[in-house]
Every structure is written in structure tokens, then in C-alpha cells.
Amino acid sequence: MTTQDFTAALRIRHPSIDPDEITRRLGLPPLHCWRAGDPRTPPSGERTQSARTETYWVAVLPASPINVFETFAALYRTPLEAWPQSVRTALQSPEFLMWVPLLNMRRDRKFWKQFGEEGGSVEMLINVEQTEGFRLDLQPNLLAMLVDLRIGLSFSVEPAMEEAA
């Protein structure tokens, strides 16, 4: 499977945390977010009397494989062209893309433990556009990291979109 067939996202809920704190801790921009207590805004755009009951934050991981390359190139001070093709291929794998936010969360384990104790939850959503077949190998160390960080895992497999004739 290639990254073009695969999308991963983190969905985070908490009774009261500021979504900006989640963004700062993960270093990822949210696709959508709101804070507990914010007014609800229906699709019509008009404000209502009701308020959000919890903080919600969701981000797609990462926006593009090239962002991962650039991050690693900067970290190791090695230009992208100098990386072997085998390493570049591994960095584009769906499993690797899932590791990036998990490693950030693991470094900040104390915060995420308290986050869970306060009633917060984190879920990794995996969306697969099924082409001819579906296979996603999740290695034991990745699964152990999800368990250690108390992150739920959800899969959605969608039929491939047919190209317009």
C-alpha cells in the first residue's frame, strides 16, 4: 500500500483543555478544533444558544510524505538527495507516517498520562481507499506504542473512486 491509498488522523477529545495546547504539544496544525464552552455553529452559520460540551481536535498525519523527509533531513543535517532510496521508501510507508506523532507523544508521556486521567481520549483513525487489495502490517512495536499511550485505533476501508471516463 502507498501513502496515496492511506490517510491517518488523530482525533482528540477532552473535557476542557485549550486546543492550542494540543497543537503545541503535537506540533501539528488541526484540521478542525473547538474548545469546550465555545458556541455551536450549525452549517447555516447562525449562532445558537448551546455550547460545546468538550474540546475536540483532529489533524491529518502528516500532510505529505515530503514533510517527513524534510523533517528528517533537517534533524540529521543531510540533504534529501543523499538519503538511500531504500530509506526514502521506508519513510513513505503508511506505518512510518503513524510513528511521527506517536514519538512526539511518547516524549511528553507525563502530559498525555494526565490528559487521560482528566477524561481525555486520543484515537488514531486509519482511512484506506481500497484499490485492488488491502493490507496494512502493523508491527508489534507500533501496536505496543498505541497501547502504552492509550490510543484507540479505528479503520475505515472505502471503495476506490472510479476515474471519470
N, CA, C and O atoms as a DFTB+ gen file, in Angstrom:
660 C
 N C O
     1  1       0.854      -1.171       0.000
     2  2       0.000       0.000       0.000
     3  2       0.896       1.228       0.000
     4  3       1.959       1.222       0.622
     5  1       0.480       2.274      -0.687
     6  2       1.236       3.507      -0.725
     7  2       0.522       4.567       0.094
     8  3      -0.632       4.395       0.487
     9  1       1.230       5.679       0.350
    10  2       0.608       6.746       1.120
    11  2      -0.560       7.364       0.374
    12  3      -1.405       8.009       0.994
    13  1      -0.635       7.183      -0.966
    14  2      -1.766       7.722      -1.709
    15  2      -3.052       6.952      -1.414
    16  3      -4.144       7.487      -1.607
    17  1      -2.942       5.706      -0.950
    18  2      -4.108       4.874      -0.628
    19  2      -4.506       4.986       0.839
    20  3      -5.480       4.361       1.261
    21  1      -3.781       5.761       1.613
    22  2      -3.825       5.686       3.058
    23  2      -3.846       7.085       3.663
    24  3      -3.070       7.953       3.265
    25  1      -4.733       7.296       4.619
    26  2      -4.752       8.539       5.371
    27  2      -4.865       8.194       6.844
    28  3      -5.672       7.347       7.226
    29  1      -4.068       8.840       7.665
    30  2      -4.160       8.653       9.115
    31  2      -4.455      10.005       9.742
    32  3      -3.986      11.043       9.273
    33  1      -5.232       9.973      10.799
    34  2      -5.560      11.206      11.512
    35  2      -5.605      10.911      13.004
    36  3      -5.868       9.782      13.418
    37  1      -5.345      11.934      13.803
    38  2      -5.525      11.841      15.244
    39  2      -6.770      12.613      15.615
    40  3      -6.954      13.756      15.195
    41  1      -7.629      11.981      16.406
    42  2      -8.835      12.649      16.904
    43  2      -8.726      12.674      18.431
    44  3      -8.556      11.640      19.077
    45  1      -8.830      13.873      18.981
    46  2      -8.608      14.066      20.404
    47  2      -9.811      14.773      21.018
    48  3     -10.334      15.743      20.469
    49  1     -10.233      14.261      22.168
    50  2     -11.347      14.867      22.921
    51  2     -10.892      15.050      24.371
    52  3     -10.111      14.257      24.897
    53  1     -11.395      16.106      25.000
    54  2     -11.035      16.382      26.399
    55  2     -12.136      17.249      27.006
    56  3     -12.755      18.048      26.302
    57  1     -12.384      17.096      28.302
    58  2     -13.450      17.899      28.922
    59  2     -13.211      19.406      28.882
    60  3     -14.178      20.167      28.853
    61  1     -11.941      19.870      28.879
    62  2     -11.755      21.317      28.990
    63  2     -10.476      21.906      28.418
    64  3     -10.361      23.131      28.391
    65  1      -9.525      21.136      27.966
    66  2      -8.221      21.664      27.551
    67  2      -8.357      22.651      26.383
    68  3      -9.272      22.543      25.567
    69  1      -7.448      23.595      26.323
    70  2      -7.389      24.544      25.215
    71  2      -6.820      23.809      23.996
    72  3      -5.753      23.205      24.108
    73  1      -7.486      23.837      22.841
    74  2      -6.972      23.150      21.652
    75  2      -5.575      23.638      21.244
    76  3      -4.808      22.884      20.645
    77  1      -5.247      24.888      21.563
    78  2      -3.906      25.391      21.238
    79  2      -2.827      24.625      21.990
    80  3      -1.710      24.487      21.492
    81  1      -3.143      24.127      23.176
    82  2      -2.185      23.325      23.945
    83  2      -1.926      21.995      23.238
    84  3      -0.788      21.528      23.203
    85  1      -2.954      21.389      22.683
    86  2      -2.788      20.138      21.929
    87  2      -1.917      20.399      20.704
    88  3      -0.997      19.632      20.419
    89  1      -2.206      21.474      19.985
    90  2      -1.424      21.827      18.802
    91  2       0.039      22.021      19.178
    92  3       0.932      21.535      18.485
    93  1       0.282      22.727      20.269
    94  2       1.653      22.982      20.699
    95  2       2.361      21.683      21.078
    96  3       3.523      21.488      20.721
    97  1       1.686      20.809      21.786
    98  2       2.297      19.549      22.237
    99  2       2.612      18.611      21.081
   100  3       3.636      17.928      21.095
   101  1       1.733      18.574      20.076
   102  2       1.930      17.653      18.959
   103  2       2.732      18.260      17.806
   104  3       3.327      17.534      17.009
   105  1       2.746      19.582      17.722
   106  2       3.447      20.223      16.614
   107  2       2.748      20.022      15.290
   108  3       3.374      20.096      14.233
   109  1       1.442      19.765      15.341
   110  2       0.638      19.549      14.135
   111  2      -0.491      20.570      14.094
   112  3      -1.105      20.850      15.123
   113  1      -0.770      21.125      12.932
   114  2      -1.926      22.024      12.838
   115  2      -3.210      21.202      12.758
   116  3      -3.251      20.199      12.045
   117  1      -4.250      21.605      13.471
   118  2      -5.506      20.847      13.406
   119  2      -6.255      21.118      12.107
   120  3      -6.174      22.207      11.539
   121  1      -6.977      20.115      11.656
   122  2      -7.883      20.275      10.530
   123  2      -9.154      20.960      11.028
   124  3      -9.689      21.854      10.373
   125  1      -9.630      20.527      12.200
   126  2     -10.790      21.110      12.881
   127  2     -10.500      21.102      14.371
   128  3      -9.845      20.190      14.875
   129  1     -10.984      22.109      15.072
   130  2     -10.899      22.082      16.532
   131  2     -11.861      23.100      17.124
   132  3     -12.233      24.081      16.480
   133  1     -12.255      22.843      18.363
   134  2     -13.012      23.807      19.141
   135  2     -12.763      23.509      20.612
   136  3     -12.292      22.431      20.974
   137  1     -13.081      24.467      21.433
   138  2     -12.866      24.360      22.875
   139  2     -14.201      24.151      23.576
   140  3     -15.239      24.656      23.147
   141  1     -14.146      23.393      24.664
   142  2     -15.337      23.230      25.495
   143  2     -15.833      24.616      25.888
   144  3     -15.055      25.466      26.322
   145  1     -17.139      24.835      25.730
   146  2     -17.738      26.128      26.053
   147  2     -17.929      27.032      24.846
   148  3     -18.695      27.993      24.917
   149  1     -17.249      26.745      23.738
   150  2     -17.453      27.546      22.521
   151  2     -18.884      27.362      22.035
   152  3     -19.442      26.272      22.161
   153  1     -19.490      28.416      21.481
   154  2     -20.856      28.267      20.956
   155  2     -20.869      27.335      19.740
   156  3     -19.940      27.327      18.933
   157  1     -21.927      26.565      19.635
   158  2     -22.106      25.708      18.448
   159  2     -22.521      26.579      17.276
   160  3     -23.300      27.520      17.432
   161  1     -21.999      26.260      16.110
   162  2     -22.369      26.984      14.901
   163  2     -22.849      25.956      13.878
   164  3     -22.034      25.197      13.352
   165  1     -24.146      25.910      13.583
   166  2     -24.652      24.950      12.603
   167  2     -24.183      25.327      11.190
   168  3     -23.677      26.430      10.981
   169  1     -24.347      24.423      10.228
   170  2     -23.918      24.707       8.847
   171  2     -24.475      26.012       8.285
   172  3     -23.859      26.618       7.408
   173  1     -25.619      26.447       8.775
   174  2     -26.203      27.696       8.276
   175  2     -25.375      28.909       8.691
   176  3     -25.536      29.993       8.129
   177  1     -24.475      28.729       9.688
   178  2     -23.616      29.815      10.119
   179  2     -24.168      30.647      11.253
   180  3     -23.438      31.451      11.833
   181  1     -25.441      30.477      11.589
   182  2     -26.016      31.276      12.668
   183  2     -25.649      30.671      14.017
   184  3     -25.572      29.450      14.157
   185  1     -25.424      31.520      14.999
   186  2     -25.061      31.059      16.347
   187  2     -26.305      30.553      17.070
   188  3     -27.423      31.012      16.841
   189  1     -26.060      29.593      17.947
   190  2     -27.158      29.035      18.737
   191  2     -26.893      29.303      20.223
   192  3     -25.835      29.813      20.590
   193  1     -27.846      28.961      21.053
   194  2     -27.709      29.131      22.494
   195  2     -26.850      28.036      23.117
   196  3     -26.325      28.212      24.217
   197  1     -26.703      26.910      22.426
   198  2     -25.964      25.793      23.016
   199  2     -24.449      25.979      22.842
   200  3     -23.982      26.678      21.943
   201  1     -23.710      25.327      23.739
   202  2     -22.250      25.423      23.707
   203  2     -21.653      24.021      23.583
   204  3     -22.297      23.026      23.915
   205  1     -20.432      23.964      23.106
   206  2     -19.702      22.695      23.003
   207  2     -19.479      22.148      24.404
   208  3     -19.126      22.888      25.322
   209  1     -19.686      20.846      24.558
   210  2     -19.543      20.232      25.878
   211  2     -18.133      19.714      26.136
   212  3     -17.789      19.405      27.277
   213  1     -17.314      19.615      25.093
   214  2     -15.947      19.138      25.254
   215  2     -15.054      19.776      24.202
   216  3     -15.527      20.283      23.185
   217  1     -13.759      19.740      24.464
   218  2     -12.775      20.183      23.478
   219  2     -12.606      19.065      22.458
   220  3     -12.566      17.886      22.811
   221  1     -12.509      19.446      21.199
   222  2     -12.325      18.487      20.109
   223  2     -11.211      19.001      19.224
   224  3     -11.136      20.197      18.944
   225  1     -10.333      18.089      18.777
   226  2      -9.188      18.461      17.952
   227  2      -8.904      17.295      17.028
   228  3      -8.825      16.156      17.490
   229  1      -8.746      17.545      15.721
   230  2      -8.409      16.482      14.774
   231  2      -7.409      17.014      13.757
   232  3      -7.527      18.145      13.285
   233  1      -6.416      16.180      13.425
   234  2      -5.403      16.546      12.421
   235  2      -5.072      15.345      11.565
   236  3      -5.058      14.213      12.047
   237  1      -4.804      15.592      10.290
   238  2      -4.338      14.555       9.369
   239  2      -2.829      14.431       9.549
   240  3      -2.140      15.437       9.720
   241  1      -2.317      13.214       9.513
   242  2      -0.894      12.936       9.751
   243  2      -0.189      12.463       8.513
   244  3      -0.760      11.704       7.730
   245  1       1.021      12.881       8.316
   246  2       1.295      14.285       8.051
   247  2       0.661      14.651       6.738
   248  3       0.151      13.777       6.037
   249  1       0.677      15.894       6.391
   250  2       0.006      16.347       5.173
   251  2       0.635      15.733       3.939
   252  3      -0.064      15.491       2.954
   253  1       1.931      15.474       3.961
   254  2       2.624      14.960       2.790
   255  2       3.885      14.231       3.221
   256  3       4.530      14.645       4.184
   257  1       4.257      13.145       2.525
   258  2       5.491      12.439       2.876
   259  2       6.717      13.346       2.777
   260  3       7.684      13.143       3.510
   261  1       6.699      14.326       1.903
   262  2       7.860      15.197       1.767
   263  2       8.111      15.950       3.070
   264  3       9.259      16.274       3.375
   265  1       7.064      16.235       3.848
   266  2       7.257      16.876       5.137
   267  2       8.086      15.986       6.066
   268  3       8.912      16.484       6.830
   269  1       7.866      14.682       6.001
   270  2       8.642      13.750       6.804
   271  2      10.089      13.780       6.346
   272  3      10.997      13.836       7.175
   273  1      10.318      13.744       5.034
   274  2      11.683      13.809       4.503
   275  2      12.383      15.069       4.984
   276  3      13.515      15.015       5.465
   277  1      11.707      16.198       4.854
   278  2      12.313      17.471       5.244
   279  2      12.631      17.493       6.727
   280  3      13.668      18.014       7.135
   281  1      11.741      16.928       7.536
   282  2      11.975      16.875       8.978
   283  2      13.224      16.057       9.288
   284  3      14.073      16.487      10.069
   285  1      13.336      14.871       8.675
   286  2      14.487      14.023       8.931
   287  2      15.764      14.624       8.342
   288  3      16.828      14.530       8.955
   289  1      15.671      15.229       7.178
   290  2      16.840      15.860       6.575
   291  2      17.367      16.973       7.473
   292  3      18.577      17.103       7.659
   293  1      16.462      17.776       8.030
   294  2      16.871      18.861       8.930
   295  2      17.434      18.295      10.229
   296  3      18.435      18.792      10.746
   297  1      16.795      17.262      10.752
   298  2      17.225      16.661      12.008
   299  2      18.635      16.092      11.888
   300  3      19.459      16.270      12.785
   301  1      18.909      15.409      10.782
   302  2      20.203      14.770      10.601
   303  2      21.162      15.597       9.740
   304  3      22.271      15.161       9.430
   305  1      20.714      16.796       9.360
   306  2      21.533      17.722       8.560
   307  2      22.111      17.043       7.318
   308  3      23.290      17.185       6.993
   309  1      21.241      16.306       6.643
   310  2      21.612      15.595       5.424
   311  2      20.610      15.942       4.341
   312  3      19.408      15.787       4.556
   313  1      21.065      16.412       3.172
   314  2      20.099      16.744       2.113
   315  2      19.342      15.504       1.657
   316  3      19.861      14.389       1.703
   317  1      18.108      15.719       1.216
   318  2      17.247      14.610       0.785
   319  2      17.903      13.738      -0.273
   320  3      17.747      12.517      -0.268
   321  1      18.637      14.369      -1.180
   322  2      19.254      13.622      -2.278
   323  2      20.294      12.626      -1.778
   324  3      20.605      11.662      -2.478
   325  1      20.837      12.840      -0.580
   326  2      21.885      11.972      -0.048
   327  2      21.326      10.717       0.619
   328  3      22.076       9.780       0.892
   329  1      20.015      10.685       0.885
   330  2      19.426       9.521       1.534
   331  2      19.307       8.378       0.531
   332  3      18.908       8.610      -0.611
   333  1      19.646       7.139       0.929
   334  2      19.476       5.994       0.021
   335  2      17.999       5.807      -0.336
   336  3      17.117       6.139       0.456
   337  1      17.740       5.280      -1.519
   338  2      16.370       5.058      -1.969
   339  2      15.605       4.160      -1.012
   340  3      14.413       4.369      -0.787
   341  1      16.274       3.163      -0.448
   342  2      15.586       2.252       0.478
   343  2      15.080       3.002       1.708
   344  3      13.996       2.705       2.210
   345  1      15.850       3.966       2.195
   346  2      15.423       4.763       3.342
   347  2      14.273       5.668       2.947
   348  3      13.307       5.812       3.697
   349  1      14.370       6.280       1.772
   350  2      13.297       7.162       1.298
   351  2      11.990       6.373       1.158
   352  3      10.922       6.876       1.508
   353  1      12.072       5.149       0.650
   354  2      10.886       4.306       0.504
   355  2      10.299       3.969       1.871
   356  3       9.083       4.038       2.055
   357  1      11.147       3.607       2.830
   358  2      10.665       3.279       4.174
   359  2       9.996       4.478       4.824
   360  3       8.992       4.325       5.520
   361  1      10.547       5.682       4.602
   362  2       9.972       6.884       5.197
   363  2       8.601       7.215       4.626
   364  3       7.842       7.961       5.246
   365  1       8.268       6.672       3.450
   366  2       6.965       6.934       2.839
   367  2       5.930       5.882       3.197
   368  3       4.771       6.006       2.801
   369  1       6.317       4.853       3.935
   370  2       5.369       3.790       4.240
   371  2       4.290       4.300       5.193
   372  3       4.555       5.161       6.031
   373  1       3.079       3.773       5.065
   374  2       1.995       4.179       5.966
   375  2       2.343       3.968       7.435
   376  3       2.028       4.804       8.282
   377  1       2.996       2.844       7.730
   378  2       3.341       2.566       9.123
   379  2       4.284       3.634       9.682
   380  3       4.127       4.062      10.826
   381  1       5.254       4.062       8.886
   382  2       6.194       5.069       9.358
   383  2       5.494       6.397       9.630
   384  3       5.788       7.068      10.619
   385  1       4.578       6.769       8.759
   386  2       3.877       8.035       8.946
   387  2       3.120       8.053      10.267
   388  3       2.923       9.118      10.851
   389  1       2.692       6.881      10.747
   390  2       1.985       6.801      12.027
   391  2       2.938       7.015      13.205
   392  3       2.515       7.460      14.272
   393  1       4.218       6.699      13.014
   394  2       5.191       6.811      14.099
   395  2       5.474       8.252      14.493
   396  3       5.720       8.529      15.667
   397  1       5.446       9.170      13.545
   398  2       5.870      10.542      13.796
   399  2       5.137      11.171      14.988
   400  3       5.809      11.630      15.912
   401  1       3.800      11.219      15.021
   402  2       3.135      11.819      16.186
   403  2       3.268      10.972      17.444
   404  3       3.299      11.507      18.552
   405  1       3.347       9.647      17.283
   406  2       3.458       8.782      18.457
   407  2       4.768       9.029      19.204
   408  3       4.792       9.028      20.435
   409  1       5.844       9.238      18.471
   410  2       7.121       9.523      19.121
   411  2       7.075      10.859      19.854
   412  3       7.634      10.989      20.943
   413  1       6.409      11.857      19.261
   414  2       6.243      13.137      19.952
   415  2       5.445      12.962      21.239
   416  3       5.777      13.554      22.266
   417  1       4.402      12.156      21.182
   418  2       3.570      11.926      22.361
   419  2       4.346      11.147      23.433
   420  3       4.204      11.411      24.627
   421  1       5.146      10.212      23.002
   422  2       5.912       9.407      23.962
   423  2       6.919      10.277      24.717
   424  3       7.142      10.075      25.911
   425  1       7.522      11.234      24.029
   426  2       8.460      12.149      24.684
   427  2       7.766      12.988      25.755
   428  3       8.405      13.446      26.702
   429  1       6.462      13.185      25.603
   430  2       5.681      14.015      26.514
   431  2       4.689      13.135      27.280
   432  3       3.557      13.541      27.544
   433  1       5.129      11.931      27.629
   434  2       4.261      10.909      28.225
   435  2       3.552      11.396      29.486
   436  3       2.381      11.074      29.689
   437  1       4.232      12.162      30.334
   438  2       3.622      12.634      31.585
   439  2       2.385      13.488      31.284
   440  3       1.348      13.338      31.931
   441  1       2.504      14.386      30.297
   442  2       1.361      15.219      29.922
   443  2       0.211      14.359      29.436
   444  3      -0.924      14.562      29.869
   445  1       0.466      13.393      28.541
   446  2      -0.596      12.575      27.958
   447  2      -1.217      11.629      28.983
   448  3      -2.394      11.286      28.876
   449  1      -0.429      11.204      29.977
   450  2      -0.990      10.383      31.055
   451  2      -1.995      11.217      31.853
   452  3      -3.105      10.763      32.131
   453  1      -1.601      12.422      32.214
   454  2      -2.511      13.315      32.950
   455  2      -3.731      13.653      32.096
   456  3      -4.850      13.723      32.604
   457  1      -3.513      13.862      30.805
   458  2      -4.586      14.145      29.851
   459  2      -5.656      13.052      29.946
   460  3      -6.847      13.354      30.028
   461  1      -5.232      11.783      29.936
   462  2      -6.166      10.657      30.040
   463  2      -6.847      10.586      31.397
   464  3      -8.036      10.279      31.483
   465  1      -6.101      10.869      32.456
   466  2      -6.670      10.851      33.802
   467  2      -7.743      11.921      33.975
   468  3      -8.648      11.769      34.794
   469  1      -7.643      12.998      33.207
   470  2      -8.635      14.079      33.261
   471  2      -9.856      13.794      32.389
   472  3     -10.760      14.624      32.299
   473  1      -9.887      12.635      31.753
   474  2     -11.032      12.269      30.919
   475  2     -10.810      12.472      29.436
   476  3     -11.749      12.343      28.650
   477  1      -9.588      12.788      29.037
   478  2      -9.288      12.965      27.619
   479  2      -9.114      11.631      26.912
   480  3      -8.796      10.621      27.540
   481  1      -9.323      11.635      25.599
   482  2      -9.121      10.420      24.808
   483  2      -8.455      10.778      23.482
   484  3      -8.667      11.856      22.928
   485  1      -7.642       9.838      22.991
   486  2      -6.939      10.002      21.720
   487  2      -7.238       8.777      20.876
   488  3      -7.182       7.646      21.357
   489  1      -7.554       9.016      19.619
   490  2      -7.850       7.920      18.695
   491  2      -7.111       8.174      17.392
   492  3      -7.101       9.294      16.880
   493  1      -6.492       7.127      16.859
   494  2      -5.884       7.212      15.539
   495  2      -6.859       6.604      14.547
   496  3      -7.279       5.457      14.697
   497  1      -7.215       7.377      13.539
   498  2      -8.137       6.933      12.502
   499  2      -7.342       6.583      11.255
   500  3      -6.531       7.381      10.786
   501  1      -7.568       5.408      10.725
   502  2      -6.900       4.959       9.509
   503  2      -7.968       4.829       8.430
   504  3      -8.904       4.040       8.562
   505  1      -7.821       5.604       7.369
   506  2      -8.756       5.529       6.255
   507  2      -7.999       4.976       5.051
   508  3      -6.971       5.520       4.649
   509  1      -8.512       3.902       4.486
   510  2      -7.866       3.246       3.353
   511  2      -8.794       3.321       2.164
   512  3      -9.959       2.932       2.243
   513  1      -8.265       3.829       1.049
   514  2      -9.012       3.765      -0.206
   515  2      -8.577       2.480      -0.875
   516  3      -7.471       2.376      -1.405
   517  1      -9.456       1.513      -0.842
   518  2      -9.113       0.188      -1.341
   519  2      -9.024       0.204      -2.853
   520  3      -9.976       0.564      -3.546
   521  1      -7.881      -0.186      -3.344
   522  2      -7.716      -0.304      -4.790
   523  2      -7.959      -1.765      -5.134
   524  3      -9.112      -2.197      -5.164
   525  1      -6.924      -2.530      -5.392
   526  2      -7.132      -3.938      -5.735
   527  2      -7.105      -4.850      -4.520
   528  3      -7.696      -5.929      -4.542
   529  1      -6.447      -4.442      -3.496
   530  2      -6.358      -5.267      -2.307
   531  2      -6.043      -4.388      -1.116
   532  3      -5.690      -3.218      -1.265
   533  1      -6.173      -4.953       0.044
   534  2      -5.918      -4.187       1.257
   535  2      -5.011      -4.988       2.164
   536  3      -5.304      -6.132       2.512
   537  1      -3.906      -4.372       2.540
   538  2      -3.004      -4.984       3.502
   539  2      -2.285      -3.862       4.223
   540  3      -1.705      -2.977       3.594
   541  1      -2.326      -3.903       5.518
   542  2      -1.622      -2.932       6.344
   543  2      -1.004      -3.708       7.494
   544  3      -1.711      -4.207       8.369
   545  1       0.305      -3.806       7.486
   546  2       1.014      -4.537       8.527
   547  2       1.396      -3.580       9.643
   548  3       2.184      -2.657       9.440
   549  1       0.841      -3.803      10.803
   550  2       1.186      -3.003      11.978
   551  2       2.096      -3.854      12.852
   552  3       1.682      -4.883      13.387
   553  1       3.319      -3.419      12.985
   554  2       4.325      -4.167      13.733
   555  2       4.039      -4.112      15.236
   556  3       3.427      -3.159      15.717
   557  1       4.481      -5.134      15.975
   558  2       4.220      -5.179      17.419
   559  2       4.696      -3.935      18.173
   560  3       4.036      -3.496      19.114
   561  1       5.841      -3.361      17.767
   562  2       6.321      -2.180      18.491
   563  2       5.415      -0.979      18.265
   564  3       5.274      -0.151      19.164
   565  1       4.795      -0.857      17.095
   566  2       3.840       0.223      16.853
   567  2       2.574      -0.004      17.678
   568  3       2.060       0.927      18.298
   569  1       2.079      -1.225      17.685
   570  2       0.893      -1.544      18.478
   571  2       1.155      -1.339      19.967
   572  3       0.284      -0.850      20.686
   573  1       2.356      -1.712      20.438
   574  2       2.711      -1.513      21.838
   575  2       2.733      -0.024      22.184
   576  3       2.330       0.366      23.280
   577  1       3.202       0.802      21.255
   578  2       3.228       2.251      21.484
   579  2       1.800       2.780      21.606
   580  3       1.524       3.610      22.471
   581  1       0.889       2.311      20.751
   582  2      -0.514       2.733      20.843
   583  2      -1.101       2.342      22.204
   584  3      -1.801       3.137      22.831
   585  1      -0.817       1.131      22.651
   586  2      -1.325       0.674      23.941
   587  2      -0.711       1.494      25.071
   588  3      -1.419       1.941      25.973
   589  1       0.604       1.691      25.021
   590  2       1.293       2.444      26.067
   591  2       0.739       3.860      26.205
   592  3       0.615       4.377      27.315
   593  1       0.409       4.481      25.085
   594  2      -0.122       5.843      25.104
   595  2      -1.644       5.868      25.236
   596  3      -2.248       6.940      25.270
   597  1      -2.262       4.690      25.311
   598  2      -3.716       4.548      25.462
   599  2      -4.456       5.220      24.302
   600  3      -5.396       5.989      24.503
   601  1      -4.007       4.909      23.090
   602  2      -4.606       5.472      21.880
   603  2      -5.447       4.399      21.212
   604  3      -4.958       3.306      20.927
   605  1      -6.720       4.714      20.959
   606  2      -7.601       3.815      20.229
   607  2      -7.229       3.799      18.753
   608  3      -6.604       4.734      18.253
   609  1      -7.610       2.750      18.067
   610  2      -7.298       2.601      16.645
   611  2      -8.572       2.245      15.902
   612  3      -9.235       1.265      16.239
   613  1      -8.923       3.042      14.883
   614  2     -10.120       2.797      14.071
   615  2      -9.738       2.719      12.610
   616  3      -8.886       3.472      12.140
   617  1     -10.375       1.796      11.887
   618  2     -10.125       1.641      10.456
   619  2     -11.393       1.922       9.670
   620  3     -12.497       1.586      10.097
   621  1     -11.214       2.540       8.525
   622  2     -12.297       2.742       7.563
   623  2     -11.747       2.364       6.196
   624  3     -10.756       2.938       5.744
   625  1     -12.378       1.409       5.542
   626  2     -11.955       0.992       4.207
   627  2     -13.034       1.396       3.226
   628  3     -14.175       0.944       3.316
   629  1     -12.667       2.243       2.298
   630  2     -13.602       2.782       1.313
   631  2     -13.291       2.219      -0.062
   632  3     -12.125       1.963      -0.363
   633  1     -14.294       2.017      -0.903
   634  2     -14.007       1.577      -2.273
   635  2     -13.279       2.691      -3.010
   636  3     -13.503       3.873      -2.747
   637  1     -12.411       2.306      -3.930
   638  2     -11.662       3.289      -4.725
   639  2     -12.619       4.106      -5.589
   640  3     -13.607       3.576      -6.098
   641  1     -12.333       5.366      -5.749
   642  2     -13.132       6.226      -6.616
   643  2     -12.809       5.883      -8.063
   644  3     -11.640       5.781      -8.437
   645  1     -13.829       5.708      -8.864
   646  2     -13.626       5.424     -10.279
   647  2     -13.281       6.714     -11.001
   648  3     -13.879       7.758     -10.742
   649  1     -12.318       6.641     -11.904
   650  2     -11.956       7.818     -12.674
   651  2     -13.068       8.113     -13.686
   652  3     -13.685       7.207     -14.247
   653  1     -13.297       9.392     -13.895
   654  2     -14.318       9.799     -14.859
   655  2     -13.873       9.416     -16.264
   656  3     -12.708       9.588     -16.622
   657  1     -14.801       8.898     -17.053
   658  2     -14.449       8.469     -18.405
   659  2     -14.387       9.634     -19.346
   660  3     -14.103       9.457     -20.530
